[in-house]
mmCIF file of C-alpha atoms in Angstrom:
data_model
loop_
_atom_site.group_PDB
_atom_site.id
_atom_site.type_symbol
_atom_site.label_atom_id
_atom_site.label_comp_id
_atom_site.label_asym_id
_atom_site.label_seq_id
_atom_site.Cartn_x
_atom_site.Cartn_y
_atom_site.Cartn_z
ATOM 1 C CA UNK A 1 26.586 -41.829 28.600
ATOM 2 C CA UNK A 2 26.963 -40.089 25.717
ATOM 3 C CA UNK A 3 28.986 -41.252 22.489
ATOM 4 C CA UNK A 4 29.723 -39.824 19.094
ATOM 5 C CA UNK A 5 30.531 -42.017 15.993
ATOM 6 C CA UNK A 6 32.156 -40.699 12.728
ATOM 7 C CA UNK A 7 32.213 -43.490 10.537
ATOM 8 C CA UNK A 8 34.474 -42.415 7.882
ATOM 9 C CA UNK A 9 38.130 -41.744 8.418
ATOM 10 C CA UNK A 10 38.424 -39.697 5.358
ATOM 11 C CA UNK A 11 36.186 -38.147 2.632
ATOM 12 C CA UNK A 12 37.307 -37.150 -0.431
ATOM 13 C CA UNK A 13 35.516 -34.457 -2.803
ATOM 14 C CA UNK A 14 36.277 -32.521 -5.606
ATOM 15 C CA UNK A 15 36.199 -28.682 -5.439
ATOM 16 C CA UNK A 16 32.779 -27.095 -6.460
ATOM 17 C CA UNK A 17 30.941 -30.254 -5.390
ATOM 18 C CA UNK A 18 28.775 -30.863 -2.349
ATOM 19 C CA UNK A 19 30.437 -32.484 0.527
ATOM 20 C CA UNK A 20 28.899 -34.567 3.591
ATOM 21 C CA UNK A 21 30.804 -35.445 6.934
ATOM 22 C CA UNK A 22 28.592 -38.041 8.596
ATOM 23 C CA UNK A 23 27.956 -38.122 12.587
ATOM 24 C CA UNK A 24 25.811 -40.122 14.616
ATOM 25 C CA UNK A 25 25.324 -39.992 18.330
ATOM 26 C CA UNK A 26 23.851 -41.475 21.329
ATOM 27 C CA UNK A 27 22.763 -39.524 24.396
ATOM 28 C CA UNK A 28 20.212 -39.643 27.230
ATOM 29 C CA UNK A 29 17.789 -37.043 26.750
ATOM 30 C CA UNK A 30 18.233 -34.016 24.578
ATOM 31 C CA UNK A 31 21.514 -33.610 22.828
ATOM 32 C CA UNK A 32 23.628 -30.490 22.238
ATOM 33 C CA UNK A 33 25.665 -31.066 19.144
ATOM 34 C CA UNK A 34 28.824 -29.469 17.776
ATOM 35 C CA UNK A 35 31.171 -29.325 14.824
ATOM 36 C CA UNK A 36 34.679 -28.535 15.197
ATOM 37 C CA UNK A 37 37.430 -28.070 12.520
ATOM 38 C CA UNK A 38 40.898 -28.330 13.084
ATOM 39 C CA UNK A 39 43.565 -26.980 10.529
ATOM 40 C CA UNK A 40 46.852 -28.332 10.311
ATOM 41 C CA UNK A 41 49.113 -27.702 13.460
ATOM 42 C CA UNK A 42 46.144 -25.613 14.809
ATOM 43 C CA UNK A 43 43.591 -25.868 17.785
ATOM 44 C CA UNK A 44 40.043 -27.128 17.263
ATOM 45 C CA UNK A 45 37.766 -24.296 15.843
ATOM 46 C CA UNK A 46 34.239 -24.000 16.414
ATOM 47 C CA UNK A 47 31.872 -24.116 13.403
ATOM 48 C CA UNK A 48 28.478 -24.479 14.400
ATOM 49 C CA UNK A 49 26.008 -26.113 17.081
ATOM 50 C CA UNK A 50 22.550 -27.403 17.531
ATOM 51 C CA UNK A 51 20.699 -26.737 20.823
ATOM 52 C CA UNK A 52 17.029 -26.636 19.832
ATOM 53 C CA UNK A 53 14.908 -25.239 17.330
ATOM 54 C CA UNK A 54 15.399 -25.514 13.449
ATOM 55 C CA UNK A 55 16.659 -28.716 12.423
ATOM 56 C CA UNK A 56 19.110 -26.989 10.048
ATOM 57 C CA UNK A 57 21.897 -24.965 11.563
ATOM 58 C CA UNK A 58 24.203 -22.636 9.735
ATOM 59 C CA UNK A 59 27.528 -22.020 10.563
ATOM 60 C CA UNK A 60 31.035 -20.807 9.965
ATOM 61 C CA UNK A 61 32.425 -20.714 6.353
ATOM 62 C CA UNK A 62 29.204 -21.748 4.616
ATOM 63 C CA UNK A 63 28.842 -25.166 6.572
ATOM 64 C CA UNK A 64 25.363 -26.350 7.891
ATOM 65 C CA UNK A 65 24.412 -29.337 9.649
ATOM 66 C CA UNK A 66 20.942 -31.008 9.738
ATOM 67 C CA UNK A 67 19.749 -32.489 13.087
ATOM 68 C CA UNK A 68 17.846 -35.786 12.536
ATOM 69 C CA UNK A 69 16.266 -36.847 15.945
ATOM 70 C CA UNK A 70 14.837 -40.098 14.594
ATOM 71 C CA UNK A 71 18.141 -41.201 12.835
ATOM 72 C CA UNK A 72 20.284 -39.642 15.797
ATOM 73 C CA UNK A 73 22.475 -37.887 13.082
ATOM 74 C CA UNK A 74 23.936 -34.464 12.720
ATOM 75 C CA UNK A 75 25.674 -34.578 9.090
ATOM 76 C CA UNK A 76 27.779 -31.848 8.328
ATOM 77 C CA UNK A 77 27.364 -30.486 4.767
ATOM 78 C CA UNK A 78 28.562 -27.841 2.431
ATOM 79 C CA UNK A 79 26.803 -27.045 -0.855
ATOM 80 C CA UNK A 80 30.122 -26.143 -2.644
ATOM 81 C CA UNK A 81 33.437 -27.519 -1.080
ATOM 82 C CA UNK A 82 36.670 -25.603 -1.624
ATOM 83 C CA UNK A 83 40.203 -26.315 -1.514
ATOM 84 C CA UNK A 84 40.688 -24.722 1.572
ATOM 85 C CA UNK A 85 37.915 -26.785 3.620
ATOM 86 C CA UNK A 86 40.749 -29.666 3.531
ATOM 87 C CA UNK A 87 41.224 -30.359 7.465
ATOM 88 C CA UNK A 88 40.063 -32.767 9.990
ATOM 89 C CA UNK A 89 36.300 -32.385 11.063
ATOM 90 C CA UNK A 90 35.134 -33.343 14.606
ATOM 91 C CA UNK A 91 31.616 -34.052 15.799
ATOM 92 C CA UNK A 92 30.896 -33.859 19.358
ATOM 93 C CA UNK A 93 27.740 -34.197 21.768
ATOM 94 C CA UNK A 94 26.994 -33.281 25.326
ATOM 95 C CA UNK A 95 23.631 -34.182 27.186
ATOM 96 C CA UNK A 96 21.129 -31.375 27.231
ATOM 97 C CA UNK A 97 20.407 -31.479 30.717
ATOM 98 C CA UNK A 98 21.002 -28.491 33.234
ATOM 99 C CA UNK A 99 24.003 -28.033 34.672
ATOM 100 C CA UNK A 100 27.498 -28.433 33.035
ATOM 101 C CA UNK A 101 28.057 -31.606 30.890
ATOM 102 C CA UNK A 102 31.340 -32.616 29.274
ATOM 103 C CA UNK A 103 31.756 -32.812 25.669
ATOM 104 C CA UNK A 104 32.199 -36.234 24.127
ATOM 105 C CA UNK A 105 34.223 -35.751 20.448
ATOM 106 C CA UNK A 106 34.271 -38.041 17.907
ATOM 107 C CA UNK A 107 37.227 -39.571 16.423
ATOM 108 C CA UNK A 108 37.597 -36.814 13.628
ATOM 109 C CA UNK A 109 36.851 -37.327 10.032
ATOM 110 C CA UNK A 110 39.564 -36.106 7.449
ATOM 111 C CA UNK A 111 38.331 -34.146 4.453
ATOM 112 C CA UNK A 112 40.602 -33.912 1.194
ATOM 113 C CA UNK A 113 38.896 -31.365 -1.554
ATOM 114 C CA UNK A 114 41.101 -31.719 -4.612
ATOM 115 C CA UNK A 115 41.085 -29.183 -7.340
ATOM 116 C CA UNK B 1 40.312 -11.007 23.034
ATOM 117 C CA UNK B 2 43.499 -12.852 22.382
ATOM 118 C CA UNK B 3 41.809 -16.395 22.518
ATOM 119 C CA UNK B 4 42.992 -19.101 24.717
ATOM 120 C CA UNK B 5 46.996 -18.932 24.812
ATOM 121 C CA UNK B 6 49.307 -21.939 25.674
ATOM 122 C CA UNK B 7 53.093 -22.350 25.734
ATOM 123 C CA UNK B 8 55.457 -23.408 24.545
ATOM 124 C CA UNK B 9 53.978 -24.330 21.263
ATOM 125 C CA UNK B 10 56.768 -27.107 21.303
ATOM 126 C CA UNK B 11 58.550 -28.888 23.465
ATOM 127 C CA UNK B 12 61.325 -31.566 23.285
ATOM 128 C CA UNK B 13 62.694 -33.382 25.846
ATOM 129 C CA UNK B 14 64.281 -36.338 27.011
ATOM 130 C CA UNK B 15 62.582 -39.091 28.852
ATOM 131 C CA UNK B 16 62.596 -38.775 32.719
ATOM 132 C CA UNK B 17 62.519 -34.920 32.539
ATOM 133 C CA UNK B 18 60.071 -32.678 33.900
ATOM 134 C CA UNK B 19 57.613 -31.294 31.302
ATOM 135 C CA UNK B 20 55.408 -28.226 32.202
ATOM 136 C CA UNK B 21 52.694 -26.900 30.089
ATOM 137 C CA UNK B 22 50.971 -23.410 30.239
ATOM 138 C CA UNK B 23 47.616 -22.186 29.538
ATOM 139 C CA UNK B 24 45.513 -18.896 29.911
ATOM 140 C CA UNK B 25 42.049 -19.341 29.459
ATOM 141 C CA UNK B 26 39.811 -16.567 27.699
ATOM 142 C CA UNK B 27 39.006 -13.835 30.415
ATOM 143 C CA UNK B 28 35.737 -14.241 31.810
ATOM 144 C CA UNK B 29 35.438 -18.221 31.101
ATOM 145 C CA UNK B 30 34.931 -20.176 34.315
ATOM 146 C CA UNK B 31 35.681 -23.692 32.876
ATOM 147 C CA UNK B 32 39.079 -24.840 31.761
ATOM 148 C CA UNK B 33 40.010 -28.001 30.161
ATOM 149 C CA UNK B 34 42.950 -29.920 29.153
ATOM 150 C CA UNK B 35 42.984 -32.373 26.163
ATOM 151 C CA UNK B 36 45.917 -34.502 24.614
ATOM 152 C CA UNK B 37 45.443 -35.476 20.934
ATOM 153 C CA UNK B 38 47.313 -38.629 19.587
ATOM 154 C CA UNK B 39 46.618 -40.465 16.369
ATOM 155 C CA UNK B 40 45.936 -43.828 18.070
ATOM 156 C CA UNK B 41 43.506 -42.512 20.715
ATOM 157 C CA UNK B 42 42.169 -39.355 19.013
ATOM 158 C CA UNK B 43 41.291 -36.610 21.203
ATOM 159 C CA UNK B 44 40.939 -37.147 25.073
ATOM 160 C CA UNK B 45 39.910 -35.230 27.900
ATOM 161 C CA UNK B 46 42.388 -35.214 30.946
ATOM 162 C CA UNK B 47 40.898 -33.000 33.442
ATOM 163 C CA UNK B 48 38.563 -29.990 33.851
ATOM 164 C CA UNK B 49 38.563 -27.321 36.402
ATOM 165 C CA UNK B 50 35.404 -25.141 37.355
ATOM 166 C CA UNK B 51 36.283 -21.779 39.053
ATOM 167 C CA UNK B 52 40.094 -22.747 39.547
ATOM 168 C CA UNK B 53 38.539 -26.380 41.204
ATOM 169 C CA UNK B 54 39.505 -29.586 39.721
ATOM 170 C CA UNK B 55 36.203 -31.125 38.910
ATOM 171 C CA UNK B 56 37.052 -34.485 36.930
ATOM 172 C CA UNK B 57 40.613 -35.668 36.755
ATOM 173 C CA UNK B 58 39.424 -39.303 35.458
ATOM 174 C CA UNK B 59 41.139 -38.930 32.328
ATOM 175 C CA UNK B 60 44.757 -38.162 33.502
ATOM 176 C CA UNK B 61 46.610 -41.195 32.503
ATOM 177 C CA UNK B 62 48.625 -41.890 35.710
ATOM 178 C CA UNK B 63 50.258 -40.122 38.622
ATOM 179 C CA UNK B 64 52.839 -38.687 36.418
ATOM 180 C CA UNK B 65 50.522 -36.243 35.629
ATOM 181 C CA UNK B 66 49.106 -33.455 37.583
ATOM 182 C CA UNK B 67 47.626 -30.026 36.818
ATOM 183 C CA UNK B 68 46.914 -27.185 38.680
ATOM 184 C CA UNK B 69 44.915 -23.999 38.503
ATOM 185 C CA UNK B 70 46.444 -21.353 40.840
ATOM 186 C CA UNK B 71 43.961 -18.406 39.355
ATOM 187 C CA UNK B 72 41.422 -17.765 37.053
ATOM 188 C CA UNK B 73 43.870 -16.871 34.237
ATOM 189 C CA UNK B 74 46.634 -19.642 34.345
ATOM 190 C CA UNK B 75 46.720 -23.094 34.535
ATOM 191 C CA UNK B 76 49.583 -25.860 34.168
ATOM 192 C CA UNK B 77 49.929 -29.322 33.285
ATOM 193 C CA UNK B 78 52.656 -31.172 34.621
ATOM 194 C CA UNK B 79 54.385 -34.553 33.690
ATOM 195 C CA UNK B 80 57.130 -35.874 35.847
ATOM 196 C CA UNK B 81 58.771 -37.757 35.125
ATOM 197 C CA UNK B 82 58.087 -37.690 30.977
ATOM 198 C CA UNK B 83 58.122 -40.993 28.874
ATOM 199 C CA UNK B 84 58.129 -41.471 25.367
ATOM 200 C CA UNK B 85 54.526 -42.588 25.119
ATOM 201 C CA UNK B 86 53.543 -39.150 26.557
ATOM 202 C CA UNK B 87 54.313 -37.633 23.057
ATOM 203 C CA UNK B 88 51.398 -35.741 21.822
ATOM 204 C CA UNK B 89 49.918 -32.844 21.038
ATOM 205 C CA UNK B 90 48.106 -31.176 24.324
ATOM 206 C CA UNK B 91 45.353 -28.554 24.276
ATOM 207 C CA UNK B 92 44.060 -26.220 26.607
ATOM 208 C CA UNK B 93 40.309 -25.296 25.902
ATOM 209 C CA UNK B 94 38.012 -22.918 28.007
ATOM 210 C CA UNK B 95 34.342 -21.950 28.030
ATOM 211 C CA UNK B 96 31.599 -20.021 30.105
ATOM 212 C CA UNK B 97 29.741 -23.060 31.889
ATOM 213 C CA UNK B 98 26.253 -21.192 30.859
ATOM 214 C CA UNK B 99 24.055 -22.390 27.880
ATOM 215 C CA UNK B 100 25.625 -24.839 25.531
ATOM 216 C CA UNK B 101 28.972 -24.444 26.960
ATOM 217 C CA UNK B 102 30.820 -23.899 23.445
ATOM 218 C CA UNK B 103 34.528 -24.611 24.002
ATOM 219 C CA UNK B 104 37.434 -22.700 22.573
ATOM 220 C CA UNK B 105 40.674 -24.170 22.131
ATOM 221 C CA UNK B 106 44.189 -22.938 22.315
ATOM 222 C CA UNK B 107 46.670 -23.946 19.651
ATOM 223 C CA UNK B 108 48.263 -26.437 21.465
ATOM 224 C CA UNK B 109 51.666 -27.695 22.444
ATOM 225 C CA UNK B 110 53.528 -30.477 20.697
ATOM 226 C CA UNK B 111 55.458 -32.387 22.747
ATOM 227 C CA UNK B 112 58.007 -34.796 21.859
ATOM 228 C CA UNK B 113 59.670 -36.737 24.399
ATOM 229 C CA UNK B 114 63.009 -38.700 23.267
#
């Protein structure tokens, strides 16, 4: 069975500094990996995904994530944080088998960017 | 496209009452999901449908919960009778079941059971 771990409940960073939100996963076979963001009182919004190919994936709002197979990680990064990036971030994984597979979400990491 | 639409956005009810949550998926999507989000348990998948057929309802907490999808553009999640511990935000999401299956979420229904 697949699983996702987000080891940090909250990440604090100053505006303009780089940010990293950590995610590690466990899945049989090749993973499909996702990051979603949730702003207050909103649904989850898709940020980016890794399926295959280049290990560095670029997504919305200047975010990127690096797939590291040996460390089974998929950390979310941004070179320069904005106050408006403050939100709840979810990592998710599914097995990359043929056919439909459910997404398994992590517990979420709250990002707080201070001015 | 308007995205996934959910109604109502907020629902306050008393214990024992029936609650019905509604969802309209994105047109052309053949998978529909119901999730529940609470502080204690995070985001839980309750049930999902493929082509209007329930595929996996193992996440439905108990018999008080039921979900239907009478056609490709409408689904309901019903709780009868409701209890205070059902208070949560309920999300509906949809996707096309090809490729990597990016799911698109609705804005959610915040349910409060008094």
